[in-house]
Coordinates of C-alpha atoms in Angstrom, one line a residue:
M1 CA 35.1 143.1 53.5
L2 CA 38.5 142.8 53.6
S3 CA 40.6 145.4 52.5
T4 CA 42.3 144.8 48.6
Q5 CA 45.3 145.2 50.5
T6 CA 44.6 142.2 53.9
K7 CA 43.3 140.4 50.2
L8 CA 46.9 140.4 48.8
K9 CA 48.2 140.2 51.9
Q10 CA 46.3 136.0 52.3
N11 CA 47.0 135.5 48.7
A12 CA 50.9 135.7 49.4
Y13 CA 50.7 133.4 52.4
Q14 CA 48.1 130.9 49.6
T15 CA 51.1 130.6 47.7
V16 CA 54.3 130.1 50.2
R17 CA 51.9 127.3 51.2
T18 CA 50.6 125.7 48.7
H19 CA 53.7 125.8 45.8
G20 CA 56.5 124.9 48.1
L21 CA 58.6 128.2 47.8
D22 CA 62.6 128.3 49.8
M23 CA 63.0 130.0 53.6
A24 CA 64.5 132.7 51.5
L25 CA 61.8 133.4 49.0
A26 CA 58.8 133.0 51.5
F27 CA 60.6 135.9 54.1
H28 CA 61.3 137.9 51.2
L29 CA 57.8 137.7 50.2
A30 CA 56.1 138.3 53.4
F31 CA 58.3 141.0 54.3
L32 CA 57.6 143.0 50.6
L33 CA 53.7 143.0 51.6
V34 CA 53.7 142.5 55.4
F35 CA 55.3 145.7 56.0
S36 CA 55.6 147.8 53.3
T37 CA 53.3 151.2 53.6
G38 CA 53.3 152.2 49.8
P39 CA 49.0 151.5 49.2
L40 CA 48.1 150.0 46.4
T41 CA 47.4 152.1 43.5
E42 CA 47.1 152.4 39.4
A43 CA 50.3 154.5 39.3
F44 CA 52.3 152.1 39.1
N45 CA 51.0 151.0 35.9
C46 CA 49.5 147.8 36.7
P47 CA 49.0 145.3 34.3
S48 CA 45.7 144.7 33.5
E49 CA 42.9 144.0 30.7
Q50 CA 39.0 145.0 31.0
G51 CA 37.4 142.0 31.7
K52 CA 40.1 139.1 31.6
Y53 CA 42.5 139.8 34.2
K54 CA 44.2 142.2 36.8
C55 CA 47.1 142.3 38.5
R56 CA 47.7 143.0 41.7
C57 CA 50.7 145.8 42.9
V58 CA 52.2 147.6 45.6
N59 CA 54.1 150.7 44.6
A60 CA 56.4 150.5 47.1
T61 CA 58.1 147.8 46.8
K62 CA 57.4 147.8 42.9
L63 CA 55.7 144.4 43.8
V64 CA 53.4 143.2 40.0
D65 CA 51.3 139.9 41.3
C66 CA 49.9 138.3 38.6
A67 CA 49.1 134.9 40.3
N68 CA 46.3 132.7 39.9
L69 CA 44.9 134.4 36.7
K70 CA 44.7 132.0 34.4
L71 CA 47.2 134.1 32.2
N72 CA 48.3 132.1 28.8
G73 CA 50.5 134.4 27.8
T74 CA 53.2 137.5 29.6
P75 CA 51.6 140.9 31.2
S76 CA 52.4 143.4 27.4
D77 CA 52.6 146.4 30.0
L78 CA 54.8 145.5 33.0
P79 CA 56.2 148.2 34.1
V80 CA 59.9 148.5 33.6
D81 CA 60.7 149.6 36.9
V82 CA 59.5 146.0 38.8
V83 CA 61.7 144.8 40.7
Y84 CA 59.0 141.1 41.8
L85 CA 57.3 139.9 39.4
D86 CA 55.5 136.9 40.2
L87 CA 53.3 134.8 37.3
S88 CA 53.3 131.6 39.0
N89 CA 50.2 129.1 38.8
N90 CA 48.9 130.5 35.4
L91 CA 49.4 128.9 31.5
I92 CA 52.5 130.5 30.7
S93 CA 54.2 128.6 27.6
D94 CA 56.1 131.8 25.8
L95 CA 57.6 134.0 27.5
G96 CA 58.4 136.2 24.4
G97 CA 57.0 138.8 26.5
L98 CA 59.9 139.1 29.1
V99 CA 62.6 141.6 28.3
D100 CA 63.7 144.7 29.5
L101 CA 63.3 144.4 32.2
T102 CA 66.6 145.4 33.8
N103 CA 65.7 145.7 37.5
L104 CA 63.9 142.8 38.1
K105 CA 65.6 140.6 41.0
T106 CA 63.2 138.0 41.6
L107 CA 61.1 136.0 38.8
Q108 CA 58.3 133.7 39.7
L109 CA 57.0 131.2 36.4
S110 CA 56.1 128.2 39.3
N111 CA 53.4 125.9 38.1
N112 CA 52.9 126.8 33.8
H113 CA 52.7 124.8 30.1
I114 CA 56.8 125.4 30.3
S115 CA 57.7 122.7 28.4
T116 CA 60.7 123.7 25.7
W117 CA 63.0 126.4 26.5
N118 CA 63.9 129.4 23.7
S119 CA 67.9 131.3 24.6
S120 CA 66.3 134.5 23.7
W121 CA 64.0 134.5 27.0
L122 CA 64.8 136.7 29.5
T123 CA 67.1 138.7 27.7
G124 CA 68.0 142.3 28.7
M125 CA 67.6 141.4 33.0
P126 CA 71.2 142.0 34.1
L127 CA 70.3 142.0 38.0
L128 CA 67.6 139.2 38.1
E129 CA 69.1 137.2 41.2
E130 CA 66.2 134.5 41.7
L131 CA 64.1 132.7 39.4
T132 CA 61.9 129.6 39.7
L133 CA 60.6 127.0 37.1
S134 CA 59.7 124.2 39.2
Q135 CA 56.5 122.4 38.1
N136 CA 56.8 123.2 34.4
Q137 CA 57.2 120.3 31.7
L138 CA 60.9 121.0 31.2
K139 CA 62.9 117.9 29.7
K140 CA 65.8 120.0 29.9
P141 CA 67.8 122.8 31.5
P142 CA 67.6 125.7 30.1
D143 CA 70.2 126.5 27.4
L144 CA 72.2 129.8 27.4
L145 CA 70.6 130.9 31.2
C146 CA 73.7 131.8 32.4
S147 CA 75.3 133.8 29.7
Q148 CA 72.2 136.1 29.7
L149 CA 72.1 136.3 33.2
P150 CA 75.3 136.7 34.8
A151 CA 73.8 137.6 38.3
L152 CA 71.9 134.9 39.0
K153 CA 72.0 133.2 42.3
H154 CA 68.6 131.2 43.2
L155 CA 67.8 128.5 40.2
H156 CA 64.4 126.6 40.5
L157 CA 64.4 123.6 38.1
G158 CA 62.2 121.3 40.7
S159 CA 59.1 119.2 39.5
N160 CA 60.1 119.2 36.0
Q161 CA 61.2 116.6 33.5
L162 CA 65.2 116.5 33.7
S163 CA 67.2 113.8 33.0
S164 CA 69.6 115.1 31.4
K165 CA 73.6 116.7 31.9
F166 CA 73.7 120.7 32.6
P167 CA 74.9 122.3 29.4
E168 CA 78.1 123.7 28.9
D169 CA 77.1 127.3 29.6
Y170 CA 76.0 126.7 33.3
S171 CA 80.1 127.1 34.0
H172 CA 79.6 130.9 33.7
C173 CA 76.9 130.8 36.8
L174 CA 79.9 131.6 39.2
K175 CA 77.4 133.6 41.5
L176 CA 75.0 130.3 42.1
S177 CA 74.8 129.5 45.3
R178 CA 71.2 127.4 45.4
L179 CA 69.9 124.8 42.9
T180 CA 67.2 122.8 43.5
L181 CA 66.3 119.9 40.7
S182 CA 63.6 118.2 43.7
N183 CA 61.4 115.6 42.1
N184 CA 63.3 114.7 38.1
P185 CA 63.0 111.6 36.9
Y186 CA 66.7 110.9 37.1
E187 CA 67.4 107.3 37.7
S188 CA 71.6 108.3 37.2
I189 CA 74.2 110.3 38.0
D190 CA 77.7 110.5 37.0
N191 CA 80.8 112.3 36.2
S192 CA 79.1 114.2 33.6
T193 CA 76.1 115.3 35.1
L194 CA 77.1 118.7 37.1
C195 CA 80.7 119.1 36.2
S196 CA 79.3 122.0 34.2
L197 CA 78.5 123.6 37.3
A198 CA 82.3 123.9 38.6
G199 CA 83.0 127.2 37.3
L200 CA 85.6 127.9 34.1
P201 CA 88.5 125.9 33.2
E202 CA 91.6 127.7 34.7
H203 CA 93.0 127.1 30.6
E204 CA 90.1 129.6 29.3
V205 CA 90.5 132.8 31.8
A206 CA 93.4 134.3 32.6
K207 CA 92.4 135.3 36.7
P208 CA 88.7 132.5 36.1
P209 CA 86.9 134.7 39.2
H210 CA 86.6 132.1 42.7
P211 CA 83.4 130.6 42.1
Q212 CA 80.2 131.5 44.7
L213 CA 79.6 128.3 47.3
F214 CA 76.0 127.1 46.6
S215 CA 74.2 124.5 48.0
L216 CA 72.1 121.8 45.8
K217 CA 69.2 119.8 46.3
L218 CA 68.9 116.3 44.8
N219 CA 66.1 114.6 46.8
K220 CA 63.6 112.6 44.9
L221 CA 64.6 112.6 42.6
N222 CA 64.5 108.3 42.5
L223 CA 68.3 107.4 42.2
K224 CA 68.9 104.6 41.6
S225 CA 72.8 104.3 40.6
A226 CA 75.6 106.4 40.7
Q227 CA 79.3 106.8 39.9
P228 CA 81.2 106.6 42.7
G229 CA 82.8 110.3 42.4
S230 CA 80.1 111.9 40.5
L231 CA 80.2 115.2 42.7
A232 CA 84.1 115.3 43.3
C233 CA 84.4 118.0 40.3
L234 CA 82.3 119.9 43.0
S235 CA 84.0 119.7 45.3
H236 CA 85.4 123.2 45.4
R237 CA 81.8 124.8 45.8
L238 CA 79.8 121.9 47.2
Q239 CA 78.1 123.7 50.9
S240 CA 75.3 121.8 50.9
L241 CA 74.1 118.6 49.8
D242 CA 70.1 117.5 50.1
L243 CA 70.0 113.7 49.2
G244 CA 67.4 112.9 50.8
Q245 CA 63.7 109.8 49.4
N246 CA 66.0 108.6 47.1
S247 CA 66.6 104.7 47.3
L248 CA 70.1 104.5 46.9
P249 CA 71.0 101.3 48.3
Q250 CA 74.6 102.0 51.3
P251 CA 77.3 101.4 49.5
V252 CA 76.1 103.4 46.5
L253 CA 75.2 106.3 48.8
E254 CA 78.7 106.5 50.9
G255 CA 80.7 106.1 46.9
L256 CA 78.4 108.9 46.0
V257 CA 79.0 111.1 49.6
G258 CA 82.2 109.7 50.5
G259 CA 84.2 109.4 47.5
S260 CA 84.0 112.4 46.0
C261 CA 85.5 114.1 49.2
L262 CA 83.4 116.8 49.6
S263 CA 85.9 118.6 51.8
L264 CA 83.8 122.1 52.0
L265 CA 80.3 120.4 53.1
A266 CA 78.5 122.1 55.7
T267 CA 75.6 120.5 55.2
L268 CA 74.3 116.6 54.3
N269 CA 70.8 116.1 54.5
L270 CA 69.8 111.7 53.9
R271 CA 66.6 112.4 55.3
H272 CA 64.6 109.8 54.2
S273 CA 66.9 106.9 52.9
R274 CA 65.4 104.0 53.9
Q275 CA 68.4 101.8 52.7
L276 CA 70.7 103.1 54.6
G277 CA 71.9 101.5 57.2
A278 CA 74.7 103.0 59.2
V279 CA 76.6 106.1 60.2
S280 CA 79.8 104.8 58.6
T281 CA 83.0 106.4 57.6
A282 CA 83.4 105.4 54.4
L283 CA 80.0 107.9 54.2
L284 CA 81.7 110.6 56.2
N285 CA 85.4 110.2 54.2
C286 CA 86.8 114.4 53.7
S287 CA 84.3 115.3 56.5
K288 CA 86.2 118.4 58.3
S289 CA 83.3 120.6 57.6
L290 CA 80.0 119.3 58.8
Q291 CA 77.9 121.2 60.9
V292 CA 74.6 120.1 60.3
L293 CA 73.7 116.3 59.9
M294 CA 69.9 115.2 59.0
L295 CA 69.4 111.5 59.4
D296 CA 65.2 111.9 59.9
A297 CA 63.0 109.3 59.5
S298 CA 65.9 107.0 57.6
S299 CA 63.7 104.2 59.7
N300 CA 67.1 102.0 59.1
V301 CA 69.6 103.5 60.3
N302 CA 70.5 101.6 64.0
E303 CA 74.6 102.4 64.7
L304 CA 76.8 104.9 65.0
H305 CA 80.6 104.6 64.3
T306 CA 82.4 105.7 66.9
E307 CA 85.4 106.7 63.9
A308 CA 82.8 107.7 61.3
L309 CA 82.2 110.5 63.4
A310 CA 85.7 111.4 64.7
L311 CA 85.2 112.4 61.6
A312 CA 82.9 115.2 61.8
P313 CA 84.7 117.5 64.8
N314 CA 82.4 120.0 63.9
L315 CA 79.7 119.0 63.9
R316 CA 76.9 121.6 65.9
L317 CA 73.4 119.8 64.9
L318 CA 72.7 115.3 64.4
Y319 CA 69.3 114.3 63.4
L320 CA 68.1 111.2 64.6
N321 CA 65.1 111.1 64.6
R322 CA 62.4 108.8 63.6
T323 CA 65.1 106.5 62.9
G324 CA 66.3 102.9 64.3
I325 CA 68.6 104.0 66.8
R326 CA 69.0 102.6 69.9
G327 CA 71.8 103.1 71.5
W328 CA 75.7 104.2 71.0
N329 CA 79.5 103.5 72.8
G330 CA 79.6 105.4 75.4
N331 CA 82.1 107.7 74.3
C332 CA 80.5 107.8 70.2
L333 CA 79.1 111.5 71.1
N334 CA 81.0 112.9 73.9
Q335 CA 83.7 113.7 71.2
L336 CA 81.7 115.5 69.4
R337 CA 83.1 119.3 70.9
Q338 CA 80.6 121.4 69.3
L339 CA 77.4 119.2 69.1
H340 CA 74.7 122.0 70.0
A341 CA 71.4 119.8 69.2
L342 CA 70.7 115.8 69.2
D343 CA 67.1 115.1 68.5
L344 CA 65.9 111.4 68.9
S345 CA 62.4 112.3 69.8
F346 CA 60.5 109.0 68.1
T347 CA 62.7 106.5 68.1
P348 CA 62.7 102.8 70.1
I349 CA 65.3 104.1 71.9
T350 CA 65.5 102.0 76.0
T351 CA 68.6 103.7 77.5
V352 CA 70.6 106.8 76.7
G353 CA 73.5 106.2 75.2
S354 CA 74.9 102.7 78.5
R355 CA 73.6 99.6 77.6
N356 CA 75.5 97.6 80.4
G357 CA 74.0 99.1 83.1
S358 CA 76.4 102.0 84.3
D359 CA 75.7 104.7 87.0
T360 CA 78.2 107.2 85.4
N361 CA 77.2 109.8 82.7
P362 CA 77.7 108.0 79.3
L363 CA 76.5 111.6 77.1
R364 CA 79.0 113.9 79.5
L365 CA 77.3 117.2 76.6
L366 CA 74.7 117.3 78.7
T367 CA 77.5 118.9 82.0
D368 CA 80.7 119.3 80.2
S369 CA 79.5 121.2 76.9
K370 CA 79.0 124.9 77.1
N371 CA 77.6 125.0 73.4
F372 CA 75.6 121.8 74.0
K373 CA 71.8 123.4 73.9
Q374 CA 69.9 120.4 73.6
L375 CA 68.0 117.0 74.2
S376 CA 64.9 115.5 72.8
L377 CA 63.5 112.4 74.0
T378 CA 60.3 112.3 73.1
N379 CA 58.6 109.4 72.1
A380 CA 61.0 107.9 72.7
S381 CA 60.9 104.1 73.8
L382 CA 63.2 104.8 77.7
E383 CA 63.9 101.8 80.0
C384 CA 63.6 103.4 83.7
D385 CA 65.8 100.5 85.4
C386 CA 68.7 101.6 86.9
S387 CA 70.5 102.7 83.2
L388 CA 68.7 105.4 83.6
Y389 CA 69.3 106.6 86.8
W390 CA 72.4 109.3 86.5
L391 CA 70.0 111.2 84.0
W392 CA 67.2 110.6 86.6
Q393 CA 70.0 112.7 88.7
L394 CA 71.0 114.9 86.5
L395 CA 67.3 115.7 85.9
R396 CA 65.9 116.3 89.9
D397 CA 69.5 118.0 90.6
S398 CA 70.8 119.9 87.6
P399 CA 68.0 123.9 87.0
A400 CA 70.8 123.5 83.4
V401 CA 70.2 120.0 82.7
R402 CA 66.7 120.6 82.6
A403 CA 66.3 123.3 80.4
K404 CA 68.4 121.9 77.2
I405 CA 65.6 119.1 77.0
V406 CA 63.5 120.3 74.7
G407 CA 59.5 120.0 76.2
G408 CA 60.8 120.2 79.5
A409 CA 61.8 117.6 81.9
D410 CA 58.1 116.2 82.8
S411 CA 57.9 115.1 78.7
L412 CA 60.3 112.3 79.4
T413 CA 57.6 109.2 80.4
C414 CA 59.2 105.6 80.9
T415 CA 58.0 102.4 78.8
G416 CA 59.1 99.9 80.8
P417 CA 59.2 98.6 83.4
P418 CA 55.8 97.9 84.2
L419 CA 56.3 99.2 87.1
A420 CA 57.1 102.4 85.5
L421 CA 54.8 102.3 82.2
G422 CA 53.8 105.5 81.9
A423 CA 55.6 107.7 84.7
R424 CA 57.7 109.8 84.2
L425 CA 61.0 109.3 85.0
T426 CA 61.8 112.7 86.8
Q427 CA 58.9 111.7 88.8
F428 CA 59.7 107.5 89.0
D429 CA 60.9 106.6 92.5
G430 CA 61.9 103.7 91.5
L431 CA 65.4 104.8 90.8
S432 CA 66.1 106.1 94.0
E433 CA 67.4 101.8 95.0
C434 CA 69.8 102.0 92.6
V435 CA 71.9 104.0 94.6
G436 CA 72.5 101.3 97.4
F437 CA 72.7 98.8 94.7
F438 CA 75.3 100.1 93.2
T439 CA 77.1 101.0 96.4
R440 CA 77.2 97.2 97.9
R441 CA 78.1 96.1 94.6
N442 CA 81.2 98.8 94.0
V443 CA 81.8 98.0 98.2
I444 CA 81.7 93.9 96.9
I445 CA 83.9 95.0 94.1
L446 CA 86.6 96.7 95.8
A447 CA 87.0 94.0 98.7
S448 CA 87.0 91.2 96.7
C449 CA 89.6 92.7 94.8
G450 CA 91.8 94.2 98.2
A451 CA 91.2 90.5 100.3
G452 CA 92.9 88.8 96.2
L453 CA 95.8 91.4 96.5
A454 CA 96.3 90.1 100.0
L455 CA 96.7 86.6 99.5
I456 CA 98.8 87.0 96.8
S457 CA 101.0 89.4 98.2
V458 CA 101.2 86.7 101.5
V459 CA 102.2 84.3 99.6
F460 CA 105.0 86.0 97.3
G461 CA 106.2 86.5 100.6
I462 CA 106.1 83.2 101.1
A463 CA 107.6 81.7 98.6
V464 CA 110.4 84.8 98.3
A465 CA 111.4 84.4 102.0
F466 CA 111.9 80.7 101.6
V467 CA 113.9 80.9 98.3
K468 CA 116.6 83.3 100.5
R469 CA 116.1 81.1 103.2
R470 CA 117.1 78.1 100.9
R471 CA 120.0 79.9 98.8
R472 CA 121.4 81.5 102.0
Q473 CA 121.8 78.1 103.6
A474 CA 123.6 76.5 99.8
S475 CA 125.8 79.1 100.4
A476 CA 127.0 78.4 104.1
L477 CA 127.6 74.7 103.2
S478 CA 128.7 75.5 100.0
A479 CA 131.4 77.6 102.0
G480 CA 131.8 74.3 104.8
A481 CA 130.5 77.3 107.5
P482 CA 127.7 76.4 110.0
S483 CA 124.9 77.8 109.3
Q484 CA 122.5 80.0 111.4
E485 CA 120.1 77.6 113.8
P486 CA 116.6 78.2 114.9
P487 CA 116.8 77.1 119.1
Q488 CA 117.7 73.5 120.0
L489 CA 115.5 70.9 121.7
V490 CA 116.1 70.2 124.8
F491 CA 115.6 67.4 126.9
S492 CA 115.9 66.7 130.1
G493 CA 117.9 64.0 131.5
A494 CA 121.1 63.0 131.6
S495 CA 123.5 61.9 129.2
S496 CA 127.8 61.0 129.4
A497 CA 127.8 60.2 126.0
A498 CA 126.3 63.8 124.6
S499 CA 128.3 64.1 121.7
S500 CA 129.1 67.8 121.0
V501 CA 127.2 70.5 119.0
D502 CA 130.0 71.7 117.7
D503 CA 130.8 68.1 116.3
L504 CA 127.0 67.4 114.2
R505 CA 124.7 69.0 111.5
N506 CA 121.7 69.5 111.2
P507 CA 119.5 67.7 108.9
L508 CA 116.3 70.3 108.8
V509 CA 119.6 73.0 107.4
S510 CA 121.4 70.3 104.7
P511 CA 120.1 70.0 101.8
N512 CA 120.8 66.2 101.5
I513 CA 118.9 63.8 103.7
G514 CA 119.7 60.3 103.4
R515 CA 121.1 58.3 100.5
R516 CA 122.2 62.2 98.4
G517 CA 125.0 61.8 95.5
G518 CA 126.0 58.0 96.2
A519 CA 126.8 59.0 100.7
R520 CA 124.8 57.4 103.1
Q521 CA 123.8 59.9 106.3
E522 CA 122.8 59.2 109.3
S523 CA 118.8 59.8 109.5
I524 CA 117.0 61.7 112.6
W525 CA 115.2 59.4 113.0
I526 CA 118.4 56.8 114.1
R527 CA 119.9 59.7 116.1
L528 CA 116.4 60.6 118.1
R529 CA 116.5 56.6 119.1
R530 CA 120.1 56.9 119.7
F531 CA 119.4 59.9 122.3
L532 CA 116.8 58.1 123.9
R533 CA 119.2 54.4 124.7
E534 CA 121.9 57.2 125.6
R535 CA 119.3 58.9 128.5
R536 CA 118.2 55.7 129.3
D537 CA 121.7 53.6 130.1
A538 CA 122.6 56.5 132.0
S539 CA 120.3 56.8 133.9
S540 CA 120.7 53.7 135.3
L541 CA 124.0 54.7 136.8
P542 CA 124.5 54.5 140.0
G543 CA 126.6 57.1 141.7
E544 CA 126.5 59.5 138.3
V545 CA 125.7 62.5 138.5
R546 CA 122.4 63.5 137.0
R547 CA 122.7 66.4 133.8
P548 CA 120.2 66.5 131.0
P549 CA 122.0 65.4 127.6
I550 CA 121.3 67.7 125.0
F551 CA 119.5 66.4 121.9
D552 CA 121.2 67.8 118.8
P553 CA 119.4 66.6 116.0
R554 CA 122.3 67.2 113.0
P555 CA 123.6 65.1 111.1
P556 CA 127.6 63.9 112.1
P557 CA 130.1 64.8 110.1
E558 CA 131.0 62.5 107.2
D559 CA 133.7 61.1 109.4
Y560 CA 131.8 60.5 112.3
L561 CA 129.7 57.5 110.6
N562 CA 131.0 54.0 109.3
A563 CA 130.6 52.9 106.0
D564 CA 127.0 51.4 107.0
G565 CA 125.7 53.7 108.7
E566 CA 126.7 53.4 112.1
D567 CA 128.4 54.7 115.1
A568 CA 132.2 54.4 114.5

């Protein structure tokens, strides 16, 4: 048979599991029940009524547990020094008996029948820090709550019927650090819905106290519209914002978050935002303080904008599991030097960052960043082709990289190509062929580039030399000086009528050959024919000493020719 304390612990665990208490409250309750050494005793004046109910109490921690007793009202004999009071899962609709509990810090009233609020309730509780009114029938936020509870830090109003704006009294909740409005029938948010939480206006107090930063849960509100900048009045307080499981279109969501310019926002939860398609610059406007971005199960998110993530340089946790992401630009995530964890599990992503077959590392955070600790690719649709060669090589060669893979490197399996279907990425030896492929490709590219550059250099050199030569020859002709000539052509034979070399000009040097500028000059073919004739005539003269005539292809000077181009 179980002891009374064991039953009490089991009841506490069941309460936490069933009613979805927040993590801070869960740990607080577990600590009180598990690590408390005080005996269960009646000396604590534990509330009870003969034949109806009997609360469970822990003397050492001043805990009173009256949950799940079907109570119609609050117990009348509560100890004055109680610190933790649990009245959840009852039938309570009137809280008139809860007064003057001066030591009470935590009050649990979830899952009761509270539909209206009386401003006289909960008086005389100056130390109350946490109040849970979830799963009731409240139609508007409790009035004068912050005036009566100056130490209130956590207020849970989820799963009610709230749809109206918060009263002005909430401007006194300067210590409020957590407000839960989940699962309420709010359909729209405007500038007046939550602005009373901004704190007291400066003109109402001489020295306004600095309000506490707080987190706001607006998930499951069935929101359909929101006025742009509706949360701008909370920009100096809001540190965490939960807008998950709403039906806001992307432009409305961008106007609500980015348009409010929440410069102190550190955590943004957009889970199950099914109409969100991309992480855009309009969404992450004024996000320099953002550290956690949750996009889990936002199935239409298939794109990451490099410019958008550049607006969140301090991002540490990025959750993209169960989204439609398939890849990203190579430098998109490498700019997040503070990133600690990246979750890409259960996504259709086929390759990590690279889509063009590059063998470089598109996710340099794995090797270059000391802050990056975790990469989750569980059940991702990896295509084990050459685009993943870099990851395959890192997982084989680097134990440090393998330690960063959530679930171990062997948890990465291939969904394609057909030869790799079902194989583990680290054990698929087909990627070893990518080494030769990339080497040959690089060699071919480098050789082609080198040959092209060499050809261009040769053509350019020839063109430059030709231009220089033409300019030098033109300068020599314009100055009247003989130009530098290549070696002359010498033919055997004798001629007494050979012309002097100095009396002729070379047509190959002269830019004018034939009829140019109105002057008629002798062509090289005429001079060659004349040379052959003179050679023949010289060979027929008897008694002459034969000497080889010299053929000079240069044209004779202009005064050597007559008007018809014949010898003078």
